Amino acid sequence: MHGARLALGVIESRQDGKGLMADFDVDQMLARFAERAQAVRDRPMPPVEGEARKGFIKQAETDLIDFSLVANASWELEDGYLVLRVPLA
């Protein structure tokens, strides 16, 4: 189903309760996750030391895993649900 655009209809995401109409391209979303993963790889180490440095490194590792997993997923639309299939092997 790659290349298809999904019309999601009303999304209740605004604080005032009014919905937003969305036209959603799954392939573009996955590409954005790939861009985020690359940005994490390219992110320079800030001038921090000790626990702050360890925390920065740990967060970067977590971000890279999360973004890479989603970026490499395949997808299908099943019964009105977007299903991402994430390869774990």
XYZ file of C-alpha atoms in Angstrom:
89
model
C 0.000 0.000 0.000
C 3.025 2.251 -0.233
C 2.480 5.587 -1.892
C -1.136 5.801 -0.740
C -2.433 8.747 1.206
C -4.829 8.140 4.054
C -7.697 10.510 4.696
C -7.912 10.407 8.462
C -10.922 12.621 8.863
C -11.269 14.557 12.077
C -8.451 14.428 14.588
C -9.312 15.608 18.108
C -6.023 17.222 19.015
C -6.742 20.844 19.770
C -7.382 22.058 23.282
C -10.627 23.715 22.258
C -12.029 20.331 21.198
C -12.451 21.317 17.571
C -11.116 18.769 15.156
C -8.560 19.210 12.425
C -8.809 17.593 9.014
C -5.721 15.631 8.051
C -4.375 14.111 4.888
C -1.718 11.672 5.999
C 1.058 10.121 3.905
C 2.550 7.138 5.745
C 5.631 6.954 3.529
C 6.387 10.600 4.284
C 6.004 9.912 8.008
C 8.449 7.008 7.791
C 10.866 9.208 5.842
C 10.666 11.817 8.618
C 11.614 9.146 11.147
C 14.608 8.208 8.968
C 15.617 11.894 8.907
C 15.313 12.044 12.702
C 17.491 8.947 13.077
C 20.143 10.543 10.849
C 19.934 13.773 12.838
C 20.642 11.801 16.026
C 23.671 10.175 14.363
C 24.937 13.609 13.271
C 24.158 15.359 16.570
C 27.346 16.767 18.109
C 28.185 16.077 21.732
C 27.432 19.192 23.815
C 30.076 20.428 26.251
C 28.717 18.542 29.265
C 30.425 16.292 31.773
C 29.604 13.602 34.278
C 25.981 12.535 34.725
C 24.703 15.070 32.178
C 27.010 13.571 29.535
C 25.863 10.038 30.381
C 22.237 11.167 30.197
C 22.781 12.822 26.814
C 24.433 9.696 25.397
C 21.707 7.423 26.774
C 18.951 9.615 25.303
C 20.711 9.754 21.918
C 20.982 5.948 21.869
C 17.285 5.588 22.744
C 16.265 8.156 20.125
C 18.326 6.422 17.440
C 16.762 3.025 18.194
C 13.206 4.416 18.307
C 13.495 6.477 15.134
C 15.321 3.720 13.227
C 12.746 1.074 14.148
C 9.829 3.168 12.934
C 11.723 4.345 9.827
C 12.326 0.734 8.758
C 8.759 -0.422 9.318
C 6.471 -1.574 6.562
C 2.809 -0.701 6.827
C -0.676 -1.781 5.933
C -4.159 -0.491 6.530
C -6.201 -3.205 8.285
C -9.816 -2.674 9.308
C -9.299 1.078 9.505
C -6.088 0.816 11.555
C -2.619 1.778 10.416
C -0.441 -1.250 11.227
C 3.320 -0.803 11.308
C 5.355 -3.977 11.009
C 8.725 -3.425 12.652
C 11.516 -5.877 11.747
C 13.232 -7.006 14.940
C 15.635 -9.519 13.429
